[in-house]
mmCIF file with all atom_site columns, C-alpha atoms in Angstrom:
data_model
loop_
_atom_site.group_PDB
_atom_site.id
_atom_site.type_symbol
_atom_site.label_atom_id
_atom_site.label_alt_id
_atom_site.label_comp_id
_atom_site.label_asym_id
_atom_site.label_entity_id
_atom_site.label_seq_id
_atom_site.pdbx_PDB_ins_code
_atom_site.Cartn_x
_atom_site.Cartn_y
_atom_site.Cartn_z
_atom_site.occupancy
_atom_site.B_iso_or_equiv
_atom_site.pdbx_formal_charge
_atom_site.auth_seq_id
_atom_site.auth_comp_id
_atom_site.auth_asym_id
_atom_site.auth_atom_id
_atom_site.pdbx_PDB_model_num
ATOM 1   C CA . UNK A 1 1   ? 30.067 137.085 -84.414 1.00 0.00 ? 1   UNK A CA 1
ATOM 2   C CA . UNK A 1 2   ? 30.979 136.473 -87.693 1.00 0.00 ? 2   UNK A CA 1
ATOM 3   C CA . UNK A 1 3   ? 33.326 133.701 -89.186 1.00 0.00 ? 3   UNK A CA 1
ATOM 4   C CA . UNK A 1 4   ? 35.384 136.160 -91.313 1.00 0.00 ? 4   UNK A CA 1
ATOM 5   C CA . UNK A 1 5   ? 36.170 138.159 -88.823 1.00 0.00 ? 5   UNK A CA 1
ATOM 6   C CA . UNK A 1 6   ? 37.460 135.670 -85.959 1.00 0.00 ? 6   UNK A CA 1
ATOM 7   C CA . UNK A 1 7   ? 40.798 135.956 -84.439 1.00 0.00 ? 7   UNK A CA 1
ATOM 8   C CA . UNK A 1 8   ? 43.231 134.151 -85.492 1.00 0.00 ? 8   UNK A CA 1
ATOM 9   C CA . UNK A 1 9   ? 44.984 131.265 -83.588 1.00 0.00 ? 9   UNK A CA 1
ATOM 10  C CA . UNK A 1 10  ? 48.436 131.649 -82.452 1.00 0.00 ? 10  UNK A CA 1
ATOM 11  C CA . UNK A 1 11  ? 51.001 129.136 -82.124 1.00 0.00 ? 11  UNK A CA 1
ATOM 12  C CA . UNK A 1 12  ? 54.200 130.087 -80.957 1.00 0.00 ? 12  UNK A CA 1
ATOM 13  C CA . UNK A 1 13  ? 57.660 127.990 -81.632 1.00 0.00 ? 13  UNK A CA 1
ATOM 14  C CA . UNK A 1 14  ? 59.250 125.447 -80.332 1.00 0.00 ? 14  UNK A CA 1
ATOM 15  C CA . UNK A 1 15  ? 61.887 127.754 -77.405 1.00 0.00 ? 15  UNK A CA 1
ATOM 16  C CA . UNK A 1 16  ? 65.829 126.546 -78.412 1.00 0.00 ? 16  UNK A CA 1
ATOM 17  C CA . UNK A 1 17  ? 67.526 126.430 -75.353 1.00 0.00 ? 17  UNK A CA 1
ATOM 18  C CA . UNK A 1 18  ? 70.090 125.153 -74.006 1.00 0.00 ? 18  UNK A CA 1
ATOM 19  C CA . UNK A 1 19  ? 72.352 127.327 -76.663 1.00 0.00 ? 19  UNK A CA 1
ATOM 20  C CA . UNK A 1 20  ? 74.858 128.582 -73.930 1.00 0.00 ? 20  UNK A CA 1
ATOM 21  C CA . UNK A 1 21  ? 74.399 131.283 -71.909 1.00 0.00 ? 21  UNK A CA 1
ATOM 22  C CA . UNK A 1 22  ? 74.768 134.622 -73.625 1.00 0.00 ? 22  UNK A CA 1
ATOM 23  C CA . UNK A 1 23  ? 72.089 133.510 -75.337 1.00 0.00 ? 23  UNK A CA 1
ATOM 24  C CA . UNK A 1 24  ? 69.688 134.575 -73.260 1.00 0.00 ? 24  UNK A CA 1
ATOM 25  C CA . UNK A 1 25  ? 66.856 131.690 -72.800 1.00 0.00 ? 25  UNK A CA 1
ATOM 26  C CA . UNK A 1 26  ? 67.910 128.723 -71.500 1.00 0.00 ? 26  UNK A CA 1
ATOM 27  C CA . UNK A 1 27  ? 71.163 128.750 -72.122 1.00 0.00 ? 27  UNK A CA 1
ATOM 28  C CA . UNK A 1 28  ? 72.510 127.121 -68.189 1.00 0.00 ? 28  UNK A CA 1
ATOM 29  C CA . UNK A 1 29  ? 69.951 124.083 -67.140 1.00 0.00 ? 29  UNK A CA 1
ATOM 30  C CA . UNK A 1 30  ? 67.531 124.482 -69.203 1.00 0.00 ? 30  UNK A CA 1
ATOM 31  C CA . UNK A 1 31  ? 64.650 123.773 -67.446 1.00 0.00 ? 31  UNK A CA 1
ATOM 32  C CA . UNK A 1 32  ? 66.421 120.026 -67.125 1.00 0.00 ? 32  UNK A CA 1
ATOM 33  C CA . UNK A 1 33  ? 67.190 120.906 -63.008 1.00 0.00 ? 33  UNK A CA 1
ATOM 34  C CA . UNK A 1 34  ? 70.313 120.552 -61.457 1.00 0.00 ? 34  UNK A CA 1
ATOM 35  C CA . UNK A 1 35  ? 73.114 117.877 -62.672 1.00 0.00 ? 35  UNK A CA 1
ATOM 36  C CA . UNK A 1 36  ? 72.757 114.073 -62.439 1.00 0.00 ? 36  UNK A CA 1
ATOM 37  C CA . UNK A 1 37  ? 71.622 111.618 -65.699 1.00 0.00 ? 37  UNK A CA 1
ATOM 38  C CA . UNK A 1 38  ? 68.203 113.144 -66.626 1.00 0.00 ? 38  UNK A CA 1
ATOM 39  C CA . UNK A 1 39  ? 70.003 116.167 -66.433 1.00 0.00 ? 39  UNK A CA 1
ATOM 40  C CA . UNK A 1 40  ? 72.544 115.110 -68.432 1.00 0.00 ? 40  UNK A CA 1
ATOM 41  C CA . UNK A 1 41  ? 71.471 112.641 -71.111 1.00 0.00 ? 41  UNK A CA 1
ATOM 42  C CA . UNK A 1 42  ? 68.388 110.657 -71.929 1.00 0.00 ? 42  UNK A CA 1
ATOM 43  C CA . UNK A 1 43  ? 67.443 106.771 -70.571 1.00 0.00 ? 43  UNK A CA 1
ATOM 44  C CA . UNK A 1 44  ? 65.893 103.829 -72.478 1.00 0.00 ? 44  UNK A CA 1
ATOM 45  C CA . UNK A 1 45  ? 62.909 103.341 -72.444 1.00 0.00 ? 45  UNK A CA 1
ATOM 46  C CA . UNK A 1 46  ? 62.877 99.533  -70.641 1.00 0.00 ? 46  UNK A CA 1
ATOM 47  C CA . UNK A 1 47  ? 66.468 100.369 -68.465 1.00 0.00 ? 47  UNK A CA 1
ATOM 48  C CA . UNK A 1 48  ? 64.999 99.648  -64.736 1.00 0.00 ? 48  UNK A CA 1
ATOM 49  C CA . UNK A 1 49  ? 68.160 100.008 -62.952 1.00 0.00 ? 49  UNK A CA 1
ATOM 50  C CA . UNK A 1 50  ? 69.795 97.385  -64.034 1.00 0.00 ? 50  UNK A CA 1
ATOM 51  C CA . UNK A 1 51  ? 70.608 94.971  -66.721 1.00 0.00 ? 51  UNK A CA 1
ATOM 52  C CA . UNK A 1 52  ? 67.387 93.065  -68.135 1.00 0.00 ? 52  UNK A CA 1
ATOM 53  C CA . UNK A 1 53  ? 68.299 90.208  -67.808 1.00 0.00 ? 53  UNK A CA 1
ATOM 54  C CA . UNK A 1 54  ? 69.652 90.402  -63.910 1.00 0.00 ? 54  UNK A CA 1
ATOM 55  C CA . UNK A 1 55  ? 66.295 91.713  -62.951 1.00 0.00 ? 55  UNK A CA 1
ATOM 56  C CA . UNK A 1 56  ? 64.421 88.582  -64.668 1.00 0.00 ? 56  UNK A CA 1
ATOM 57  C CA . UNK A 1 57  ? 66.346 86.323  -62.241 1.00 0.00 ? 57  UNK A CA 1
ATOM 58  C CA . UNK A 1 58  ? 65.290 88.862  -59.388 1.00 0.00 ? 58  UNK A CA 1
ATOM 59  C CA . UNK A 1 59  ? 61.393 88.552  -60.389 1.00 0.00 ? 59  UNK A CA 1
ATOM 60  C CA . UNK A 1 60  ? 61.704 84.690  -60.019 1.00 0.00 ? 60  UNK A CA 1
ATOM 61  C CA . UNK A 1 61  ? 61.934 82.523  -56.924 1.00 0.00 ? 61  UNK A CA 1
ATOM 62  C CA . UNK A 1 62  ? 65.166 81.557  -54.453 1.00 0.00 ? 62  UNK A CA 1
ATOM 63  C CA . UNK A 1 63  ? 65.076 77.702  -55.209 1.00 0.00 ? 63  UNK A CA 1
ATOM 64  C CA . UNK A 1 64  ? 67.569 76.228  -53.691 1.00 0.00 ? 64  UNK A CA 1
ATOM 65  C CA . UNK A 1 65  ? 69.421 72.669  -54.247 1.00 0.00 ? 65  UNK A CA 1
ATOM 66  C CA . UNK A 1 66  ? 68.662 69.741  -55.450 1.00 0.00 ? 66  UNK A CA 1
ATOM 67  C CA . UNK A 1 67  ? 64.934 70.631  -57.360 1.00 0.00 ? 67  UNK A CA 1
ATOM 68  C CA . UNK A 1 68  ? 66.438 74.208  -58.271 1.00 0.00 ? 68  UNK A CA 1
ATOM 69  C CA . UNK A 1 69  ? 65.686 73.453  -61.459 1.00 0.00 ? 69  UNK A CA 1
ATOM 70  C CA . UNK A 1 70  ? 62.806 71.264  -61.221 1.00 0.00 ? 70  UNK A CA 1
ATOM 71  C CA . UNK A 1 71  ? 58.927 72.898  -62.942 1.00 0.00 ? 71  UNK A CA 1
ATOM 72  C CA . UNK A 1 72  ? 56.862 74.366  -60.759 1.00 0.00 ? 72  UNK A CA 1
ATOM 73  C CA . UNK A 1 73  ? 53.587 73.135  -63.021 1.00 0.00 ? 73  UNK A CA 1
ATOM 74  C CA . UNK A 1 74  ? 51.290 70.432  -61.635 1.00 0.00 ? 74  UNK A CA 1
ATOM 75  C CA . UNK A 1 75  ? 52.444 67.304  -63.001 1.00 0.00 ? 75  UNK A CA 1
ATOM 76  C CA . UNK A 1 76  ? 48.993 64.250  -63.759 1.00 0.00 ? 76  UNK A CA 1
ATOM 77  C CA . UNK A 1 77  ? 47.575 62.429  -61.580 1.00 0.00 ? 77  UNK A CA 1
ATOM 78  C CA . UNK A 1 78  ? 48.087 59.065  -62.868 1.00 0.00 ? 78  UNK A CA 1
ATOM 79  C CA . UNK A 1 79  ? 45.164 56.760  -61.730 1.00 0.00 ? 79  UNK A CA 1
ATOM 80  C CA . UNK A 1 80  ? 46.406 52.749  -63.220 1.00 0.00 ? 80  UNK A CA 1
ATOM 81  C CA . UNK A 1 81  ? 42.911 50.718  -64.856 1.00 0.00 ? 81  UNK A CA 1
ATOM 82  C CA . UNK A 1 82  ? 42.983 48.479  -62.152 1.00 0.00 ? 82  UNK A CA 1
ATOM 83  C CA . UNK A 1 83  ? 41.914 50.993  -59.828 1.00 0.00 ? 83  UNK A CA 1
ATOM 84  C CA . UNK A 1 84  ? 38.734 51.286  -62.200 1.00 0.00 ? 84  UNK A CA 1
ATOM 85  C CA . UNK A 1 85  ? 37.113 48.007  -60.617 1.00 0.00 ? 85  UNK A CA 1
ATOM 86  C CA . UNK A 1 86  ? 35.589 49.874  -57.675 1.00 0.00 ? 86  UNK A CA 1
ATOM 87  C CA . UNK A 1 87  ? 32.719 50.917  -60.084 1.00 0.00 ? 87  UNK A CA 1
ATOM 88  C CA . UNK A 1 88  ? 29.961 49.457  -60.795 1.00 0.00 ? 88  UNK A CA 1
ATOM 89  C CA . UNK A 1 89  ? 28.712 48.734  -64.219 1.00 0.00 ? 89  UNK A CA 1
ATOM 90  C CA . UNK A 1 90  ? 28.735 50.974  -66.957 1.00 0.00 ? 90  UNK A CA 1
ATOM 91  C CA . UNK A 1 91  ? 29.079 53.709  -64.600 1.00 0.00 ? 91  UNK A CA 1
ATOM 92  C CA . UNK A 1 92  ? 30.406 57.621  -65.242 1.00 0.00 ? 92  UNK A CA 1
ATOM 93  C CA . UNK A 1 93  ? 34.268 57.769  -64.236 1.00 0.00 ? 93  UNK A CA 1
ATOM 94  C CA . UNK A 1 94  ? 35.356 61.712  -63.504 1.00 0.00 ? 94  UNK A CA 1
ATOM 95  C CA . UNK A 1 95  ? 37.500 63.560  -61.918 1.00 0.00 ? 95  UNK A CA 1
ATOM 96  C CA . UNK A 1 96  ? 34.456 64.116  -59.247 1.00 0.00 ? 96  UNK A CA 1
ATOM 97  C CA . UNK A 1 97  ? 34.394 60.018  -59.099 1.00 0.00 ? 97  UNK A CA 1
ATOM 98  C CA . UNK A 1 98  ? 37.597 59.705  -58.630 1.00 0.00 ? 98  UNK A CA 1
ATOM 99  C CA . UNK A 1 99  ? 37.591 61.523  -55.646 1.00 0.00 ? 99  UNK A CA 1
ATOM 100 C CA . UNK A 1 100 ? 34.597 60.170  -54.325 1.00 0.00 ? 100 UNK A CA 1
ATOM 101 C CA . UNK A 1 101 ? 35.611 56.425  -54.814 1.00 0.00 ? 101 UNK A CA 1
ATOM 102 C CA . UNK A 1 102 ? 39.006 58.218  -53.005 1.00 0.00 ? 102 UNK A CA 1
ATOM 103 C CA . UNK A 1 103 ? 41.234 56.796  -55.472 1.00 0.00 ? 103 UNK A CA 1
ATOM 104 C CA . UNK A 1 104 ? 42.234 60.048  -55.712 1.00 0.00 ? 104 UNK A CA 1
ATOM 105 C CA . UNK A 1 105 ? 42.328 62.722  -52.486 1.00 0.00 ? 105 UNK A CA 1
ATOM 106 C CA . UNK A 1 106 ? 39.541 64.970  -52.141 1.00 0.00 ? 106 UNK A CA 1
ATOM 107 C CA . UNK A 1 107 ? 41.741 68.578  -51.327 1.00 0.00 ? 107 UNK A CA 1
ATOM 108 C CA . UNK A 1 108 ? 43.051 68.331  -55.003 1.00 0.00 ? 108 UNK A CA 1
ATOM 109 C CA . UNK A 1 109 ? 41.542 70.819  -57.346 1.00 0.00 ? 109 UNK A CA 1
ATOM 110 C CA . UNK A 1 110 ? 39.904 70.127  -60.429 1.00 0.00 ? 110 UNK A CA 1
ATOM 111 C CA . UNK A 1 111 ? 42.376 71.730  -62.542 1.00 0.00 ? 111 UNK A CA 1
ATOM 112 C CA . UNK A 1 112 ? 45.136 69.041  -61.286 1.00 0.00 ? 112 UNK A CA 1
ATOM 113 C CA . UNK A 1 113 ? 45.266 66.485  -64.629 1.00 0.00 ? 113 UNK A CA 1
ATOM 114 C CA . UNK A 1 114 ? 44.376 63.507  -64.479 1.00 0.00 ? 114 UNK A CA 1
ATOM 115 C CA . UNK A 1 115 ? 45.031 60.103  -66.730 1.00 0.00 ? 115 UNK A CA 1
ATOM 116 C CA . UNK A 1 116 ? 44.338 56.963  -66.549 1.00 0.00 ? 116 UNK A CA 1
ATOM 117 C CA . UNK A 1 117 ? 47.669 54.309  -67.564 1.00 0.00 ? 117 UNK A CA 1
ATOM 118 C CA . UNK A 1 118 ? 47.011 50.731  -68.448 1.00 0.00 ? 118 UNK A CA 1
ATOM 119 C CA . UNK A 1 119 ? 47.915 49.345  -65.462 1.00 0.00 ? 119 UNK A CA 1
ATOM 120 C CA . UNK A 1 120 ? 46.450 46.121  -64.493 1.00 0.00 ? 120 UNK A CA 1
ATOM 121 C CA . UNK A 1 121 ? 43.375 44.347  -65.660 1.00 0.00 ? 121 UNK A CA 1
ATOM 122 C CA . UNK A 1 122 ? 39.434 46.068  -65.633 1.00 0.00 ? 122 UNK A CA 1
ATOM 123 C CA . UNK A 1 123 ? 36.672 43.487  -65.300 1.00 0.00 ? 123 UNK A CA 1
ATOM 124 C CA . UNK A 1 124 ? 33.887 45.748  -65.812 1.00 0.00 ? 124 UNK A CA 1
ATOM 125 C CA . UNK A 1 125 ? 32.873 48.459  -68.386 1.00 0.00 ? 125 UNK A CA 1
ATOM 126 C CA . UNK A 1 126 ? 32.826 51.540  -68.170 1.00 0.00 ? 126 UNK A CA 1
ATOM 127 C CA . UNK A 1 127 ? 32.251 55.301  -69.237 1.00 0.00 ? 127 UNK A CA 1
ATOM 128 C CA . UNK A 1 128 ? 35.551 57.166  -69.037 1.00 0.00 ? 128 UNK A CA 1
ATOM 129 C CA . UNK A 1 129 ? 35.359 60.356  -68.929 1.00 0.00 ? 129 UNK A CA 1
ATOM 130 C CA . UNK A 1 130 ? 39.104 61.177  -68.740 1.00 0.00 ? 130 UNK A CA 1
ATOM 131 C CA . UNK A 1 131 ? 42.353 61.335  -70.872 1.00 0.00 ? 131 UNK A CA 1
ATOM 132 C CA . UNK A 1 132 ? 43.356 57.259  -71.378 1.00 0.00 ? 132 UNK A CA 1
ATOM 133 C CA . UNK A 1 133 ? 47.231 56.359  -72.644 1.00 0.00 ? 133 UNK A CA 1
ATOM 134 C CA . UNK A 1 134 ? 46.696 53.399  -75.378 1.00 0.00 ? 134 UNK A CA 1
ATOM 135 C CA . UNK A 1 135 ? 47.297 50.980  -72.909 1.00 0.00 ? 135 UNK A CA 1
ATOM 136 C CA . UNK A 1 136 ? 44.514 52.124  -70.662 1.00 0.00 ? 136 UNK A CA 1
ATOM 137 C CA . UNK A 1 137 ? 42.345 52.178  -74.041 1.00 0.00 ? 137 UNK A CA 1
ATOM 138 C CA . UNK A 1 138 ? 42.950 49.135  -75.200 1.00 0.00 ? 138 UNK A CA 1
ATOM 139 C CA . UNK A 1 139 ? 42.024 47.758  -72.306 1.00 0.00 ? 139 UNK A CA 1
ATOM 140 C CA . UNK A 1 140 ? 39.094 49.514  -71.478 1.00 0.00 ? 140 UNK A CA 1
ATOM 141 C CA . UNK A 1 141 ? 37.421 48.707  -74.896 1.00 0.00 ? 141 UNK A CA 1
ATOM 142 C CA . UNK A 1 142 ? 38.098 44.930  -74.307 1.00 0.00 ? 142 UNK A CA 1
ATOM 143 C CA . UNK A 1 143 ? 35.717 44.791  -70.689 1.00 0.00 ? 143 UNK A CA 1
ATOM 144 C CA . UNK A 1 144 ? 33.598 46.708  -73.279 1.00 0.00 ? 144 UNK A CA 1
ATOM 145 C CA . UNK A 1 145 ? 33.346 50.364  -71.840 1.00 0.00 ? 145 UNK A CA 1
ATOM 146 C CA . UNK A 1 146 ? 33.741 53.240  -74.047 1.00 0.00 ? 146 UNK A CA 1
ATOM 147 C CA . UNK A 1 147 ? 36.120 56.757  -73.626 1.00 0.00 ? 147 UNK A CA 1
ATOM 148 C CA . UNK A 1 148 ? 33.795 59.667  -74.199 1.00 0.00 ? 148 UNK A CA 1
ATOM 149 C CA . UNK A 1 149 ? 36.602 61.888  -72.914 1.00 0.00 ? 149 UNK A CA 1
ATOM 150 C CA . UNK A 1 150 ? 35.669 64.894  -75.529 1.00 0.00 ? 150 UNK A CA 1
ATOM 151 C CA . UNK A 1 151 ? 31.754 65.059  -73.939 1.00 0.00 ? 151 UNK A CA 1
ATOM 152 C CA . UNK A 1 152 ? 32.528 65.359  -70.224 1.00 0.00 ? 152 UNK A CA 1
ATOM 153 C CA . UNK A 1 153 ? 36.351 67.091  -69.919 1.00 0.00 ? 153 UNK A CA 1
ATOM 154 C CA . UNK A 1 154 ? 37.536 68.796  -66.870 1.00 0.00 ? 154 UNK A CA 1
ATOM 155 C CA . UNK A 1 155 ? 36.639 72.470  -67.385 1.00 0.00 ? 155 UNK A CA 1
ATOM 156 C CA . UNK A 1 156 ? 38.084 75.053  -64.483 1.00 0.00 ? 156 UNK A CA 1
ATOM 157 C CA . UNK A 1 157 ? 35.186 76.280  -62.887 1.00 0.00 ? 157 UNK A CA 1
ATOM 158 C CA . UNK A 1 158 ? 36.687 79.877  -63.914 1.00 0.00 ? 158 UNK A CA 1
ATOM 159 C CA . UNK A 1 159 ? 36.220 78.661  -67.902 1.00 0.00 ? 159 UNK A CA 1
ATOM 160 C CA . UNK A 1 160 ? 32.100 77.742  -67.513 1.00 0.00 ? 160 UNK A CA 1
ATOM 161 C CA . UNK A 1 161 ? 31.756 81.172  -65.860 1.00 0.00 ? 161 UNK A CA 1
ATOM 162 C CA . UNK A 1 162 ? 32.697 82.382  -68.893 1.00 0.00 ? 162 UNK A CA 1
ATOM 163 C CA . UNK A 1 163 ? 31.104 80.546  -71.514 1.00 0.00 ? 163 UNK A CA 1
ATOM 164 C CA . UNK A 1 164 ? 27.728 80.743  -69.608 1.00 0.00 ? 164 UNK A CA 1
ATOM 165 C CA . UNK A 1 165 ? 28.071 84.909  -70.026 1.00 0.00 ? 165 UNK A CA 1
ATOM 166 C CA . UNK A 1 166 ? 29.062 84.343  -73.161 1.00 0.00 ? 166 UNK A CA 1
ATOM 167 C CA . UNK A 1 167 ? 25.629 82.669  -74.325 1.00 0.00 ? 167 UNK A CA 1
ATOM 168 C CA . UNK A 1 168 ? 23.984 85.094  -71.826 1.00 0.00 ? 168 UNK A CA 1
ATOM 169 C CA . UNK A 1 169 ? 24.934 87.615  -73.812 1.00 0.00 ? 169 UNK A CA 1
ATOM 170 C CA . UNK A 1 170 ? 24.482 85.578  -77.244 1.00 0.00 ? 170 UNK A CA 1
ATOM 171 C CA . UNK A 1 171 ? 21.105 85.070  -76.283 1.00 0.00 ? 171 UNK A CA 1
ATOM 172 C CA . UNK A 1 172 ? 20.131 88.868  -75.425 1.00 0.00 ? 172 UNK A CA 1
ATOM 173 C CA . UNK A 1 173 ? 21.351 89.294  -79.091 1.00 0.00 ? 173 UNK A CA 1
ATOM 174 C CA . UNK A 1 174 ? 19.405 87.998  -80.494 1.00 0.00 ? 174 UNK A CA 1
ATOM 175 C CA . UNK A 1 175 ? 15.890 88.059  -78.459 1.00 0.00 ? 175 UNK A CA 1
ATOM 176 C CA . UNK A 1 176 ? 16.944 92.293  -79.258 1.00 0.00 ? 176 UNK A CA 1
ATOM 177 C CA . UNK A 1 177 ? 17.946 91.290  -83.400 1.00 0.00 ? 177 UNK A CA 1
ATOM 178 C CA . UNK A 1 178 ? 14.048 89.666  -83.146 1.00 0.00 ? 178 UNK A CA 1
ATOM 179 C CA . UNK A 1 179 ? 12.422 92.851  -80.945 1.00 0.00 ? 179 UNK A CA 1
ATOM 180 C CA . UNK A 1 180 ? 13.754 94.931  -83.467 1.00 0.00 ? 180 UNK A CA 1
ATOM 181 C CA . UNK A 1 181 ? 13.016 93.287  -85.916 1.00 0.00 ? 181 UNK A CA 1
ATOM 182 C CA . UNK A 1 182 ? 9.352  92.458  -85.622 1.00 0.00 ? 182 UNK A CA 1
ATOM 183 C CA . UNK A 1 183 ? 8.916  96.669  -84.935 1.00 0.00 ? 183 UNK A CA 1
ATOM 184 C CA . UNK A 1 184 ? 10.095 97.520  -87.871 1.00 0.00 ? 184 UNK A CA 1
ATOM 185 C CA . UNK A 1 185 ? 7.770  95.146  -89.123 1.00 0.00 ? 185 UNK A CA 1
ATOM 186 C CA . UNK A 1 186 ? 5.004  96.860  -87.047 1.00 0.00 ? 186 UNK A CA 1
ATOM 187 C CA . UNK A 1 187 ? 5.897  100.096 -88.188 1.00 0.00 ? 187 UNK A CA 1
ATOM 188 C CA . UNK A 1 188 ? 5.937  99.813  -91.716 1.00 0.00 ? 188 UNK A CA 1
ATOM 189 C CA . UNK A 1 189 ? 2.363  98.083  -91.301 1.00 0.00 ? 189 UNK A CA 1
ATOM 190 C CA . UNK A 1 190 ? 1.161  101.207 -89.655 1.00 0.00 ? 190 UNK A CA 1
ATOM 191 C CA . UNK A 1 191 ? 2.229  102.824 -92.445 1.00 0.00 ? 191 UNK A CA 1
#
């Protein structure tokens, strides 16, 4: 087989159909089948059988009555400063510790946001790891406590798993790169 004697690749041109019955090729249905919207015209790319607005409404849950326009998102659980007197001195205030003390119900998901508000008085210093209002912040700091919301923030178990996976991957890549470097060094020393 020689490159100069290869058979030529033939491309047949596009057949022009739908040019009348006398044209001899595809004059009647032109490969579109019999009757209907598909045979006659084009269907829009995002057509869903009805108006888009109507189909969007159909996808939403059917809520009737007074609470029809209320938000379906979970509301913040509010914990006032007066309930934090149940803790011991310098104890950590977290979502789990609030559940353990019975301030928050145990069946509530840890993804539900909690906020501490400033109603009542606080007599003991605490380490708070939750979001607080301005009034609550003043009362906690006046009692000798501190707000450390950035360190042990509420996170879902899913996000923790993802971050653990990312850490593991970064450690693996670092190990692999160091192994490759040592191999190169050994090969250069041996040569």
